[in-house]
Tab-separated table of C-alpha atoms in Angstrom:
chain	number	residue	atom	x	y	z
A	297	UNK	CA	-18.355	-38.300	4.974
A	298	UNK	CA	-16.591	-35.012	3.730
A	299	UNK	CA	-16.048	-35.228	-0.039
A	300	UNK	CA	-12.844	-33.670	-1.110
A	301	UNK	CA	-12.136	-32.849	-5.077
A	302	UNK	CA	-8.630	-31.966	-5.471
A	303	UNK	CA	-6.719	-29.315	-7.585
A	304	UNK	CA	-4.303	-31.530	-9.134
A	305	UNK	CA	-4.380	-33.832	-11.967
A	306	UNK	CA	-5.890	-37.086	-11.833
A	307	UNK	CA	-2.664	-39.103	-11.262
A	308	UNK	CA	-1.877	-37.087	-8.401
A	309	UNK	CA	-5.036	-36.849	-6.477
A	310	UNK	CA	-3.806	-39.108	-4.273
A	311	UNK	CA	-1.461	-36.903	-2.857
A	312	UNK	CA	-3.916	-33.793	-2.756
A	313	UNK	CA	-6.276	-35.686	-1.042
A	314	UNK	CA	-4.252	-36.611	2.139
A	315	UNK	CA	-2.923	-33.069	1.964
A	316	UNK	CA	-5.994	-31.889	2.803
A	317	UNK	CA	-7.296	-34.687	4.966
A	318	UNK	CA	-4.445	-34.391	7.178
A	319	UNK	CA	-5.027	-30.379	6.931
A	320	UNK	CA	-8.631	-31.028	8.032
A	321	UNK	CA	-7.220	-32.427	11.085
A	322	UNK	CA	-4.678	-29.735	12.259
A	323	UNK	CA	-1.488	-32.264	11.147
A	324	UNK	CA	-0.211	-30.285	8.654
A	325	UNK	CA	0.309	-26.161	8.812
A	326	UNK	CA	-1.023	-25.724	5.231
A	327	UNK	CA	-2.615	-27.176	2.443
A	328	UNK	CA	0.131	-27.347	-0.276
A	329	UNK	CA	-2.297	-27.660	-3.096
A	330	UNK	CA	-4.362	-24.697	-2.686
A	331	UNK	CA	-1.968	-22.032	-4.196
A	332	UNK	CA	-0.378	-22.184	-7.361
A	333	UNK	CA	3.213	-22.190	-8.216
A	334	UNK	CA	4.781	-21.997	-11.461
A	335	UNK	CA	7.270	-19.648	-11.361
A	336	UNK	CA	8.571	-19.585	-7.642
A	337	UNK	CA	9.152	-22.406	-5.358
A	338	UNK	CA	7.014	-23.306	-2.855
A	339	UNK	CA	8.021	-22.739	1.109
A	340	UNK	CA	8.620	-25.368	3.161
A	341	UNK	CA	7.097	-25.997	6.592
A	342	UNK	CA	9.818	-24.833	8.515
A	343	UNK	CA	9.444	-21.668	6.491
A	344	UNK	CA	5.959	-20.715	7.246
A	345	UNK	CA	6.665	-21.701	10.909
A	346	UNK	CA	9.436	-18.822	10.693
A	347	UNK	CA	6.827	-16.342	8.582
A	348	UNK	CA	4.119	-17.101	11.425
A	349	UNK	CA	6.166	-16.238	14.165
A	350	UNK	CA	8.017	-13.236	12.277
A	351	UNK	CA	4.492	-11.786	12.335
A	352	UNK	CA	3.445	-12.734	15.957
A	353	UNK	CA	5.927	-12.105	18.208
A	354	UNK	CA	6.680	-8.436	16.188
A	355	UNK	CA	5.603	-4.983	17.171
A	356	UNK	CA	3.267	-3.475	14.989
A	357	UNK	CA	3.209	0.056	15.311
A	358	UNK	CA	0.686	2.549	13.777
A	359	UNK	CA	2.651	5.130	12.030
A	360	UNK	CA	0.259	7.503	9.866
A	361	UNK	CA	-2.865	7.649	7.318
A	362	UNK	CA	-2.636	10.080	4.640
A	363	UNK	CA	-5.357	10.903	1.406
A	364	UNK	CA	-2.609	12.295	-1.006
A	365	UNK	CA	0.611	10.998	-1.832
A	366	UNK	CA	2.224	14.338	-1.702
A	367	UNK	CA	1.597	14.296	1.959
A	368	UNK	CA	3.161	10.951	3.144
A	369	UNK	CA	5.768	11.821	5.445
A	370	UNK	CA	8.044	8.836	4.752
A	371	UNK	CA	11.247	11.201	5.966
A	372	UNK	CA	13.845	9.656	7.699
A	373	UNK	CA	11.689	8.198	9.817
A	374	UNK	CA	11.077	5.317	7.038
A	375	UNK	CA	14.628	4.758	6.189
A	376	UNK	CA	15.393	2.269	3.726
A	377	UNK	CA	12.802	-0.140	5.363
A	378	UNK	CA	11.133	-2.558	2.559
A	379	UNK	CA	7.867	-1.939	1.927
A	380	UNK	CA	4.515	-4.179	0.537
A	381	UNK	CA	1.237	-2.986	-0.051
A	382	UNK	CA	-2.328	-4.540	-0.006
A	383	UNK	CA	-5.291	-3.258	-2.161
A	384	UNK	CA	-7.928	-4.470	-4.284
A	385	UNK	CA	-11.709	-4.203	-4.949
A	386	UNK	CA	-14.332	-2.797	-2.678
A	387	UNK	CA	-15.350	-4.427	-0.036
A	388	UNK	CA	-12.962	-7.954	-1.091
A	389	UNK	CA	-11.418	-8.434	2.451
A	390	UNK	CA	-8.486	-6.713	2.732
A	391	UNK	CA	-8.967	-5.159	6.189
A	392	UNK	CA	-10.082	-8.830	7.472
A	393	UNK	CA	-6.578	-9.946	5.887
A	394	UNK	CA	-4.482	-7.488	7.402
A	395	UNK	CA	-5.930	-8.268	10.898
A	396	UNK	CA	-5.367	-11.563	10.599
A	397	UNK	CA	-1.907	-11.494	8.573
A	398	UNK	CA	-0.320	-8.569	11.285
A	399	UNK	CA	-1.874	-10.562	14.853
A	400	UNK	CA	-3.869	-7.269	15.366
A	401	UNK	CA	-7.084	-5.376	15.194
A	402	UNK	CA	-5.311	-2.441	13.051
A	403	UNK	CA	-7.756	-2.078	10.431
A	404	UNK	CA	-11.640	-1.457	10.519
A	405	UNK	CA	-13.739	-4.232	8.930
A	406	UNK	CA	-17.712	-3.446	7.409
A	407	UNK	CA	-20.179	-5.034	5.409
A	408	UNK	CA	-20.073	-1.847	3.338
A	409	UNK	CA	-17.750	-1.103	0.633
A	410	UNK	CA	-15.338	1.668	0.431
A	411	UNK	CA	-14.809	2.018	4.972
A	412	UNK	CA	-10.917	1.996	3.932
A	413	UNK	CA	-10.370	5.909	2.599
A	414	UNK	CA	-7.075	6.543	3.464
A	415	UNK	CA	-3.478	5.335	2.457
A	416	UNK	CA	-2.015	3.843	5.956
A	417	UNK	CA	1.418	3.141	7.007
A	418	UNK	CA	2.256	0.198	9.832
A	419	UNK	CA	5.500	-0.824	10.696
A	420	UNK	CA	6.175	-5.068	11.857
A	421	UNK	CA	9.244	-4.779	14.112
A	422	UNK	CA	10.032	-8.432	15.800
A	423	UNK	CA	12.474	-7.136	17.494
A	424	UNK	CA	12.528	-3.435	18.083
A	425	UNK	CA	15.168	-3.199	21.032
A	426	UNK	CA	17.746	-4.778	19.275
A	427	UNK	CA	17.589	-2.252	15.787
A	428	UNK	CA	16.719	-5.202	13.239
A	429	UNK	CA	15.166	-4.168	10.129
A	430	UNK	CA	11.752	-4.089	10.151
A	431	UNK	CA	9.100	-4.452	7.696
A	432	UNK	CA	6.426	-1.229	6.723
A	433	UNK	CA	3.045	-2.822	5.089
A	434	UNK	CA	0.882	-0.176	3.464
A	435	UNK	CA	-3.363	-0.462	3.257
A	436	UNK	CA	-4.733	1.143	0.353
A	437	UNK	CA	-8.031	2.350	-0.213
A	438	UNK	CA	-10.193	-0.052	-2.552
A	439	UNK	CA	-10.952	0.581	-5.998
A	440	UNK	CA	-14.614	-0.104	-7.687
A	441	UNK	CA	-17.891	0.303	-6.322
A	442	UNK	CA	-17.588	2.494	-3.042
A	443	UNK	CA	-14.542	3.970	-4.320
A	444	UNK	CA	-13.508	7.272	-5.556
A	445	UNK	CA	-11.710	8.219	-8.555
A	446	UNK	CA	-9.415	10.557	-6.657
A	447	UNK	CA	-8.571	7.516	-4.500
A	448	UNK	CA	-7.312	5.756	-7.474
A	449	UNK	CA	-4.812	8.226	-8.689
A	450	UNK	CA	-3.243	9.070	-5.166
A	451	UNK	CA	-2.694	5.142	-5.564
A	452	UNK	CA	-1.168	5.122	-9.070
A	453	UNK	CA	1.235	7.802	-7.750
A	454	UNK	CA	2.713	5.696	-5.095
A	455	UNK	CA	2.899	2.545	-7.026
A	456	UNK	CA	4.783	5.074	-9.543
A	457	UNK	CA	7.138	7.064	-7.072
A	458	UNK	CA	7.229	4.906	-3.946
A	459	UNK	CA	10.944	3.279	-4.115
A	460	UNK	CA	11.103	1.331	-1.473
A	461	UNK	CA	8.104	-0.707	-2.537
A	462	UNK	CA	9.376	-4.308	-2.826
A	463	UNK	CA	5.784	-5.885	-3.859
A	464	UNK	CA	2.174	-4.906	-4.462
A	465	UNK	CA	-0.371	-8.137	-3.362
A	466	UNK	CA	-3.678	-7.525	-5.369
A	467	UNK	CA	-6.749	-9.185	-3.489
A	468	UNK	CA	-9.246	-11.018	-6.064
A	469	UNK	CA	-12.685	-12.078	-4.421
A	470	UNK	CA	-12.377	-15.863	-4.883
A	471	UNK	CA	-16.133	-16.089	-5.475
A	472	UNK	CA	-16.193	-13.924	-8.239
A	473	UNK	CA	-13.176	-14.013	-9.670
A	474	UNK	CA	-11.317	-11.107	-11.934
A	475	UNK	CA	-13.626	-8.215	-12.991
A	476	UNK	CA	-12.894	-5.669	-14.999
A	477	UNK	CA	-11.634	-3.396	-12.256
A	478	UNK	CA	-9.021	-5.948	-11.173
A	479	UNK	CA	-7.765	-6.450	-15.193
A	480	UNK	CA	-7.531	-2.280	-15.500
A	481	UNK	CA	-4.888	-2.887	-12.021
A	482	UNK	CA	-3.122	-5.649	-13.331
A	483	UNK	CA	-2.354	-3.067	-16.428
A	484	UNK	CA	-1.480	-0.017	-14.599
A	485	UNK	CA	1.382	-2.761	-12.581
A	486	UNK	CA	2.453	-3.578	-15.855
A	487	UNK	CA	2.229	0.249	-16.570
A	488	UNK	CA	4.253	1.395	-13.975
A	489	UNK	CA	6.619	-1.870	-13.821
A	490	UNK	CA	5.815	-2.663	-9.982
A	491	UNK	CA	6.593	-6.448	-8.852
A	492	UNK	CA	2.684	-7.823	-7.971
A	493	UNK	CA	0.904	-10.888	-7.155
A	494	UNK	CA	-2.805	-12.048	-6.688
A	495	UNK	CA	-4.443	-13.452	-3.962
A	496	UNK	CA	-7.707	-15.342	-3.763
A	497	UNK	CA	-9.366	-13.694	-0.812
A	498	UNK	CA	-12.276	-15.546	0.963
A	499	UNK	CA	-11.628	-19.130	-0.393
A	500	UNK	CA	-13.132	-20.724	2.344
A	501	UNK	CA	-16.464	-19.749	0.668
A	502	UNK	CA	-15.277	-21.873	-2.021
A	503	UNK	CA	-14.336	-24.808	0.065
A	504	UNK	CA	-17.089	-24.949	2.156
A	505	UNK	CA	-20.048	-23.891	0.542
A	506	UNK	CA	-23.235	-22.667	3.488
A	507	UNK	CA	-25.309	-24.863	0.795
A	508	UNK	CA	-23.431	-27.815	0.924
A	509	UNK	CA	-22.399	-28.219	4.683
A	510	UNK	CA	-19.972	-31.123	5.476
A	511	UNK	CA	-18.269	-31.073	2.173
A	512	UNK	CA	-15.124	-29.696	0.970
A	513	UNK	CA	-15.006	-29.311	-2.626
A	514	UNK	CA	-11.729	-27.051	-4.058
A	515	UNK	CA	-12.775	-27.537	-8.071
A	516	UNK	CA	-14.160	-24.652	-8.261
A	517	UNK	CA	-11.527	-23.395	-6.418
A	518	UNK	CA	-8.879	-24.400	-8.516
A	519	UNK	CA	-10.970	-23.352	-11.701
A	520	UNK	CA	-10.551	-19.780	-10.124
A	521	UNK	CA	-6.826	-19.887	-9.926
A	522	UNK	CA	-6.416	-21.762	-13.952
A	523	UNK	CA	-8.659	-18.713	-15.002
A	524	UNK	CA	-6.371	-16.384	-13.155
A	525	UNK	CA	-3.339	-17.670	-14.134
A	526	UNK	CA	-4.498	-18.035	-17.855
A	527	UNK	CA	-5.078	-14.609	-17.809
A	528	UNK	CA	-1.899	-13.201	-16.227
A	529	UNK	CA	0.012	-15.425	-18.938
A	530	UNK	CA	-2.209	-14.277	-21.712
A	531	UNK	CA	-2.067	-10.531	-21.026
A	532	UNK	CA	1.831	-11.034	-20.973
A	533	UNK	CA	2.345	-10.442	-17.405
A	534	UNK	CA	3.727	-12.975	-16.317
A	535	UNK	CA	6.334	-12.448	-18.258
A	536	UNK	CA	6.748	-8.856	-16.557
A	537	UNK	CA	6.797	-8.058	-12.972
A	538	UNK	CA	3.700	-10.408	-12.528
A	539	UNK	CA	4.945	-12.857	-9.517
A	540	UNK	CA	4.720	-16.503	-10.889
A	541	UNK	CA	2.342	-17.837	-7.847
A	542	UNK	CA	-1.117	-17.360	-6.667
A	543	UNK	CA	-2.010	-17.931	-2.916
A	544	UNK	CA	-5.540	-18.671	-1.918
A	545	UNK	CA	-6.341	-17.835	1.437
A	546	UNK	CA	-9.196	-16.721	4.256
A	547	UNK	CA	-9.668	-14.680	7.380
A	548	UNK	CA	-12.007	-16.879	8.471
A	549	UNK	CA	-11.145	-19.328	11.285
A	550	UNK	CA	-12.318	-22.650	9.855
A	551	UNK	CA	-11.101	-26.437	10.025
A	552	UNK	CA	-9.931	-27.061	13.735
A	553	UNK	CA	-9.932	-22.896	13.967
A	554	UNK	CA	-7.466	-22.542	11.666
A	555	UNK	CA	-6.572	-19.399	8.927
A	556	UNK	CA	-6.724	-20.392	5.156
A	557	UNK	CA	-3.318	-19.743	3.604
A	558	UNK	CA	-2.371	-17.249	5.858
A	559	UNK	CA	1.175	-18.084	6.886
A	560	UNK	CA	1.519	-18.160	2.579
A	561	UNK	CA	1.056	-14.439	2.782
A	562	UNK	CA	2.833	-14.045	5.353
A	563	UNK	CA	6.196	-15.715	3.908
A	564	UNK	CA	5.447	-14.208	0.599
A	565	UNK	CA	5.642	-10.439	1.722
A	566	UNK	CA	9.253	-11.518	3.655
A	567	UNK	CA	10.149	-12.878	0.817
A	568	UNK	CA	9.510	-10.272	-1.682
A	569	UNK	CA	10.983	-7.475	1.479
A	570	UNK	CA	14.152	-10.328	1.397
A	571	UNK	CA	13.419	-11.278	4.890
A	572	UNK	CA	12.118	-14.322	4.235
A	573	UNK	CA	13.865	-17.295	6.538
A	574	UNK	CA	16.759	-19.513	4.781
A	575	UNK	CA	18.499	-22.428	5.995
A	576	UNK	CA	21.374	-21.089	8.301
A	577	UNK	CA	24.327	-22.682	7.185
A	578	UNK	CA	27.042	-22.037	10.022
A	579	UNK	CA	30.238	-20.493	8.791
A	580	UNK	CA	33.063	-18.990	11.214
A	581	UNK	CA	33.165	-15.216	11.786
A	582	UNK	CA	36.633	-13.674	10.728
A	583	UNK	CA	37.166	-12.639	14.493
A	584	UNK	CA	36.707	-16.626	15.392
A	585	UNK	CA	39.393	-17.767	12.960
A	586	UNK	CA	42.677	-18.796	15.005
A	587	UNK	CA	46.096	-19.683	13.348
A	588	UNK	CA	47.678	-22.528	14.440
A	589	UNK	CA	50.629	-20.881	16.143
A	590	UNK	CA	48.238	-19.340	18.442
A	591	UNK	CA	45.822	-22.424	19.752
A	592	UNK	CA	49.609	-24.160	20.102
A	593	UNK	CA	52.292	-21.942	20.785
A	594	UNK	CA	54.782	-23.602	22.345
A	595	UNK	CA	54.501	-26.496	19.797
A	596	UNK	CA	54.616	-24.159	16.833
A	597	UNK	CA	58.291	-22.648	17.989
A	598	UNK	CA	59.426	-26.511	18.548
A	599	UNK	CA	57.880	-27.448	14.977
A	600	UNK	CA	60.316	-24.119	13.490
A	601	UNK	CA	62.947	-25.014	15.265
A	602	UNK	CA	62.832	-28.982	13.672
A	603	UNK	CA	62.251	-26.665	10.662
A	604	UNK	CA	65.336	-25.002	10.815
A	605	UNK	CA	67.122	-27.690	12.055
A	606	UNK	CA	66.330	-29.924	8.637
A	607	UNK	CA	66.439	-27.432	6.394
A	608	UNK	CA	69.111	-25.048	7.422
A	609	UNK	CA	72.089	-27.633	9.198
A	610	UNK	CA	75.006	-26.447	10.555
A	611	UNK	CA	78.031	-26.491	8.549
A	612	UNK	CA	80.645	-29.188	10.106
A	613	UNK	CA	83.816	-27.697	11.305
């Protein structure tokens, strides 16, 4: 029998527990306790139903890969489209993610770090007959071992200059939590006062350990995202452009072949582009306003005439 150790506090492991039960069997779309909220509220179901098929039913559309900042062609081409990027360490899974996040092999996965060497530009269109605004995700180059120096200021350029950059999503290897590399990021954010948040790449290594088949265990899970979070709050950046929430998440099809967490990301970079779905609350267009006079004509001249007629008599002769 799968053992399942829950995130929460004791008093509510109860309800973590048949969160992820009924996850293990496909009857929920995502496991509410694996990311962390403290700042943001969390989406609903019908909103990562809406994220998932945003990202699905779009066109993504390659649109360039560039080494230097200088020579992005953003142009008119780009418009005023709102932009995310990805990046993180070496070799942490960010190619995986973006395959699985945009429904398509667009990036080139390998066992060895540093295959990602150039800045790339894809545009997610869902509907690109129609003119709606669309959403451009950048792929950066990885940082640490494999990585270049060179790479890393091209990156601190864009996160500088880039305007239309709505959000920056920083990939931490679940398994091995923040390293120094990822701490030296989270400053030059804070440094150049660009919105970010983390994500815990590859949790399903976490959850279901190759030594301990059959068992899901999350404590160590959720001992990666308290360390996280202590750290963002302790380093004061939360209390900057540091996004208050912390998705866990895996390219990995596991559990019924299901994606760890990634409808999260996918709602999180809509939200943070403002394209996130919201509860449409019906209200009438100008042009479908009527006056009363015109749905009822001929009783509105009667009803001015009996207006007239009270208010205005005839004098008596």
């Amino acid at each position: 029998m799968s053992r399942i150790t829950p995130l929460l506090p004791r008093r509510r492991r109860c309800i973590a527990f048949s969160t992820l039960a009924q996850y293990a069997q496909g009857l929920t779309p995502t496991p509410i306790s694996l990311s962390c909220h403290w700042n943001t509220q969390p989406p609903t179901h019908a909103q990562l139903k809406k994220a998932s098929e945003f990202f699905r039913h779009a066109s993504t559309e390659f649109l360039w890969s560039k080494e230097n900042f200088k020579d992005m062609p953003f142009g008119d081409s780009f418009g005023e489209s709102p932009e995310v990027c990805f990046l993180g360490r070496s070799n942490v899974g960010k190619s995986s993610l973006l395959n699985s996040l945009l429904c398509r092999r667009i990036a080139f996965t390998s066992s060895k770090p540093g295959r990602t060497k150039l800045m790339s530009a894809f545009a997610v269109n869902p509907k690109p007959d129609e003119g709606t605004e669309r959403l451009i995700v950048m792929d950066l180059p990885g940082y640490g071992k494999g990585g270049r120096a060179e790479w890393g200021q091209q990156i601190i350029k864009y996160l500088e200059k880039r305007r239309q950059l709505k959000r920056a999503f920083l990939l931490v290897d679940a398994e091995h939590g923040l390293k120094n590399s990822d701490r030296q990021m989270l400053n030059v954010f804070r440094d150049v006062n660009v919105p970010f948040q983390v994500i815990l790449s590859k949790a399903d290594k976490l959850m279901a350990p190759r030594d301990r088949e059959g068992c899901l265990d999350s404590q160590r899970l959720g001992q990666v995202i308290t360390d996280v979070k202590q750290a963002l709050c302790r380093d004061g950046l939360n209390e900057g452009s540091a996004v208050g929430e912390i998705i866990a998440c895996s390219s990995e099809k596991w559990m019924h072949g299901r994606r760890l967490g990634i409808n999260e990301v996918r709602f999180a970079a809509l939200r943070a582009a403002g394209l996130d779905y919201r509860e449409d609350k019906r209200r009438p267009h100008p042009s479908e306003i009527v006056t009363y006079d015109q749905l009822f004509p001929v009783a509105a001249v009667a009803q001015d005439r009996n207006f007239s007629a009270t208010h205005n008599p005839r004098p008596v002769k």
